Short mmCIF file of C-alpha atoms in Angstrom, two decimals:
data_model
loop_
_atom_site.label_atom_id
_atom_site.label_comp_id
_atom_site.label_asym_id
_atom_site.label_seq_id
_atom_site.Cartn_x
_atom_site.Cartn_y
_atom_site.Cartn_z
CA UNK T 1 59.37 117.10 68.56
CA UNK T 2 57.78 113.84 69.09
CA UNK T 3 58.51 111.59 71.92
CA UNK T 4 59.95 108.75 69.55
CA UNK T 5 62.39 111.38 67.68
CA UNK T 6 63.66 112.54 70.68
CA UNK T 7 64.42 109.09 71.98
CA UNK T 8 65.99 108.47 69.04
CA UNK T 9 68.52 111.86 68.99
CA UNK T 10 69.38 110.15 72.17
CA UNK T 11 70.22 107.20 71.32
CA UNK T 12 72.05 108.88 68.31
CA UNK T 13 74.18 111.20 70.65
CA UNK T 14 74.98 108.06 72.89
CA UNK T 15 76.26 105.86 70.15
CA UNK T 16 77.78 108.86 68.38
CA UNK T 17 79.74 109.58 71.87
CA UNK T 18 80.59 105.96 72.56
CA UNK T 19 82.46 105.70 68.82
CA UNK T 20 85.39 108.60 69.42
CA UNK T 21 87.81 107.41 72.20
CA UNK T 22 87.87 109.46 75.28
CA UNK T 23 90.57 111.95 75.63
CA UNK T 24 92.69 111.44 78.83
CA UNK T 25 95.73 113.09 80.30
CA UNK T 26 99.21 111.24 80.09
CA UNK T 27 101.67 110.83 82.41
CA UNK T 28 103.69 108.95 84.38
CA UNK T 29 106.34 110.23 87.46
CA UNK T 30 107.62 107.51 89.45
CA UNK T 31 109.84 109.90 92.05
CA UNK T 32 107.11 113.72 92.12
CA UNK T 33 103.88 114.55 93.18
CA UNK T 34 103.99 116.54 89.82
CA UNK T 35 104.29 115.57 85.88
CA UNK T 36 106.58 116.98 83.56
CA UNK T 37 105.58 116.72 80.23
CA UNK T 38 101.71 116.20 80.06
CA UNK T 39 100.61 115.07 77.00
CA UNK T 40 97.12 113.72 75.79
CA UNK T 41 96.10 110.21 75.18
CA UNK T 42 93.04 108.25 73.07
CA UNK T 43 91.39 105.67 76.14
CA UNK T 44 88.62 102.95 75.06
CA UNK T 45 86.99 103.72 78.83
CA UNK T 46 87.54 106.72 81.60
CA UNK T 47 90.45 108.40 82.55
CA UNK T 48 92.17 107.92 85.68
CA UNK T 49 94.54 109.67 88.30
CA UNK T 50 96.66 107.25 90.58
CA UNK T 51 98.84 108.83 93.42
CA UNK T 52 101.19 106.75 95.74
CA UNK T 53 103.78 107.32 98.72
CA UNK T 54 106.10 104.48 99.01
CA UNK T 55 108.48 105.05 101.97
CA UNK T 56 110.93 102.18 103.72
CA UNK T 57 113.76 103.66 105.99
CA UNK T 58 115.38 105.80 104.02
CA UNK T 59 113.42 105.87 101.19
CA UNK T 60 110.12 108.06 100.59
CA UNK T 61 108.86 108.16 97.26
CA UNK T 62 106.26 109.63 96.07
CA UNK T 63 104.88 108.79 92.40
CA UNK T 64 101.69 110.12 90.33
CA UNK T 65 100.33 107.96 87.24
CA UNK T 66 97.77 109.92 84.86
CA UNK T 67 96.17 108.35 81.54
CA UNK T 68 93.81 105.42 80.86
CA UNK T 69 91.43 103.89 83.55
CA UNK T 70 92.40 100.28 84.99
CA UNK T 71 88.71 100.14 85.39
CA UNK T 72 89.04 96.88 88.04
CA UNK T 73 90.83 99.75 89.85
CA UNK T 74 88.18 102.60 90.19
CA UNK T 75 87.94 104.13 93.82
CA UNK T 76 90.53 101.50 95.45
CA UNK T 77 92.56 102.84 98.10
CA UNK T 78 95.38 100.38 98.99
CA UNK T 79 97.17 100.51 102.33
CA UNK T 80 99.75 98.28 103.31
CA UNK T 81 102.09 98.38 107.11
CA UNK T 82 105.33 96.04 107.57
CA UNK T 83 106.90 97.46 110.41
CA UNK T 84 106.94 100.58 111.79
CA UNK T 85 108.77 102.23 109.15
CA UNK T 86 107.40 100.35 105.94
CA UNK T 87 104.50 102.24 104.24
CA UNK T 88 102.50 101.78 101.04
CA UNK T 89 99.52 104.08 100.42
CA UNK T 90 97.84 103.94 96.82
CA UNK T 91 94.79 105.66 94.99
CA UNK T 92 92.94 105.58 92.10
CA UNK T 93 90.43 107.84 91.23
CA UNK T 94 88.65 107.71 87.55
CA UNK T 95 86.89 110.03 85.54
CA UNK T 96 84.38 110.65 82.68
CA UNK T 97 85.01 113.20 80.36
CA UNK T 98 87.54 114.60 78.28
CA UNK T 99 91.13 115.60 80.08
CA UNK T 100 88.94 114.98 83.38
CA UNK T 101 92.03 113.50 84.99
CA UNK T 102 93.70 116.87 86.08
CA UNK T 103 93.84 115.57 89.54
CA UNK T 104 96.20 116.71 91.60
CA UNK T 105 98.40 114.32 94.53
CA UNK T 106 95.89 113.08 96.32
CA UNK T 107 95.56 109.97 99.20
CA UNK T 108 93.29 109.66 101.83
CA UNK T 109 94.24 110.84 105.18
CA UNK T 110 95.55 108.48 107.21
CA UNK T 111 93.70 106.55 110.27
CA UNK T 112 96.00 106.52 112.94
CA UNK T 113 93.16 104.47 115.14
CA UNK T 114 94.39 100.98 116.62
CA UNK T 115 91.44 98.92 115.06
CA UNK T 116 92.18 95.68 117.93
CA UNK T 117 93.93 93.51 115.33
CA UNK T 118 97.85 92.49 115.27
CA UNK T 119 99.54 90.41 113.14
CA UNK T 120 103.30 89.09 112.52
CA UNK T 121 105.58 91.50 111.92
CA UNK T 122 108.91 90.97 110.06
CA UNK T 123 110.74 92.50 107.34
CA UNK T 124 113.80 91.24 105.88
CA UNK T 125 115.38 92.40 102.67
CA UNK T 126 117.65 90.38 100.28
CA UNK T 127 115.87 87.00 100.70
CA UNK T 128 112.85 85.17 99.78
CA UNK T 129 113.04 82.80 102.17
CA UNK T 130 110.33 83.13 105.06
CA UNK T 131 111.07 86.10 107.16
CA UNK T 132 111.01 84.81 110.71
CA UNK T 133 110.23 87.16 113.88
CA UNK T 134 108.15 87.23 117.44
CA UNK T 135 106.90 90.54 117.48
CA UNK T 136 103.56 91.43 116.52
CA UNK T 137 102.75 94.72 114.55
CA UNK T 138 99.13 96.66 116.38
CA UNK T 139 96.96 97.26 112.87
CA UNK T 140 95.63 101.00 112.37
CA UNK T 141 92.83 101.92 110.07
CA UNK T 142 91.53 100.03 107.18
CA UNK T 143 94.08 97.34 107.40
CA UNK T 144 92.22 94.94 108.50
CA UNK T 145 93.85 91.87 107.25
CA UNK T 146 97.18 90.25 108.20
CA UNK T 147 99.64 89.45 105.19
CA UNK T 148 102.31 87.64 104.12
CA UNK T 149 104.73 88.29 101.10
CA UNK T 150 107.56 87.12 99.74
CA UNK T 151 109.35 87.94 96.11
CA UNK T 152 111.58 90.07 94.14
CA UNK T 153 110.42 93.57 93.29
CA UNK T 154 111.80 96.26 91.16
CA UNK T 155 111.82 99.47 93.49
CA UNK T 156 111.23 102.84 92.31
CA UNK T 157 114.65 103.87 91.60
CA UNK T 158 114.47 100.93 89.52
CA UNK T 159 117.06 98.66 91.80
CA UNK T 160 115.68 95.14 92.34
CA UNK T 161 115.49 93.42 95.83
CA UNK T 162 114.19 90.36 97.50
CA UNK T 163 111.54 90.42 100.02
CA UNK T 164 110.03 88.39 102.98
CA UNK T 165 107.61 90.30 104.73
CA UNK T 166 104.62 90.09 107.25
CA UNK T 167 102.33 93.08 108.35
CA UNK T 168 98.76 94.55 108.11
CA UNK T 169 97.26 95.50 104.66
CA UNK T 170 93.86 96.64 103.82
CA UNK T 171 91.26 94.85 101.87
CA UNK T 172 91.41 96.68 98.45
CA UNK T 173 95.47 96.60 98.83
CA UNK T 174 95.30 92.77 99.56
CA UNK T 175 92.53 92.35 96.87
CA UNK T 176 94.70 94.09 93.76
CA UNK T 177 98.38 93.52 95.53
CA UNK T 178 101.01 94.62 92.98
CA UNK T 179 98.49 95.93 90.48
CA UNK T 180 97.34 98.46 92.03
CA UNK T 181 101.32 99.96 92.87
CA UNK T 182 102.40 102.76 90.09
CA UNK T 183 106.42 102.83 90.88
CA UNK T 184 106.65 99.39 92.21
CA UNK T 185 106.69 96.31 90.25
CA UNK T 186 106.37 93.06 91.05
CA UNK T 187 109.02 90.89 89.47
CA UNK T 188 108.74 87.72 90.42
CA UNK T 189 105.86 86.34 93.54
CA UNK T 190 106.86 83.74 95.90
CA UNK T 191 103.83 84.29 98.00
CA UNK T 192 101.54 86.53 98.85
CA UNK T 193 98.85 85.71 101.47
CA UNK T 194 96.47 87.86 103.28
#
C-alpha cells in the first residue's frame, strides 16, 4: 500500500470516528458512592466520572455524576475548608472511548500538611449578610487561596439555605466554584471572592 493511500485510510478512519457520537455511561447519585440504574448516553466529546464528599456538621454526603465530559472540567480537583468541620472535595476525571467512564468513587487523598497560610474563618448559615469572626482557619494542602462566599444554595437533600462564609479553597475549586459541585447548586451568588 502506498504511502498516500495509507494516509488517506487514516484520515478516513478519523473523520469516520469523529461523525458517530461517543458512547458514555449515565448517571447521576446525589446521596451514594454507587449508581442505580446505569444507562448509556450519545456525548459530542469524552466521557467523564465526577465524585464528591460534601460534609458540614451533621451532614456527609457523598455523590457520583457519570455521563458527558464538562470538558473546561477535565482533571480538576476542587477542595474547599470553612471551618473545621466544613468540607468540599470534588473530581473529575474524563475519558476517551466508548463506556470508558466505569470509574469507580474516587478523590484524591487528602493533604493534611499545614502549607503556612491562614485566612478568615467564619461560617454562618441562614444569612447572606457578611459573616463576621476573629479567628483565623491554618490552610492544609492545595488550598492555597483564601475565600469569601456568600449566597443561597440548594443542598443535596435538596433544602435551600443562605450562606456567608470565609475559609481556604484550592485553585481549581476557586477557578470553577459552583460548577464544578455535582449535588450542590448554586442558587443565587452574592459573592464569591478568592
Amino acid at each position: 500500500m502506498s504511502s498516500f493511500s495509507t494516509t488517506g485510510l487514516l484520515v478516513f478512519c478519523a473523520l469516520l470516528g469523529s461523525a458517530f457520537p461517543l458512547k458514555c455511561i449515565s448517571c447521576l447519585s446525589k446521596t451514594s458512592t454507587e449508581c442505580e440504574g446505569e444507562s448509556e448516553i450519545e456525548c459530542p466529546g469524552n466521557c467523564m466520572t465526577g465524585s464528591q464528599h460534601f460534609h458540614n456538621g451533621d451532614v456527609d454526603v457523598k455523590s457520583l455524576y457519570k455521563g458527558c465530559a464538562n470538558e473546561s472540567l477535565c482533571g480538576l480537583f476542587g477542595s474547599l475548608t470553612q471551618e473545621n468541620d466544613v468540607t468540599i472535595r470534588v473530581n473529575a476525571v474524563c475519558c476517551s472511548g466508548d463506556k470508558c467512564n466505569d470509574d469507580e468513587f474516587f478523590l484524591p487523598k487528602e493533604d493534611t500538611e499545614p502549607n503556612g497560610l491562614s485566612c478568615p474563618n467564619a461560617y454562618c448559615k441562614g444569612t447572606n449578610e457578611e459573616c463576621e469572626s476573629d479567628q483565623e482557619i491554618e490552610c492544609k494542602g492545595s488550598e492555597t487561596q483564601c475565600v469569601e462566599y456568600r449566597g443561597r444554595v440548594k443542598n443535596p437533600d435538596d433544602s435551600e439555605d443562605d450562606y456567608s462564609a470565609k475559609g481556604c479553597i484550592n485553585p481549581d475549586g476557586c477557578k470553577f466554584n459552583f460548577g464544578i459541585l455535582i449535588a450542590v447548586e448554586e442558587l443565587e451568588r452574592i459573592l464569591l471572592d478568592c
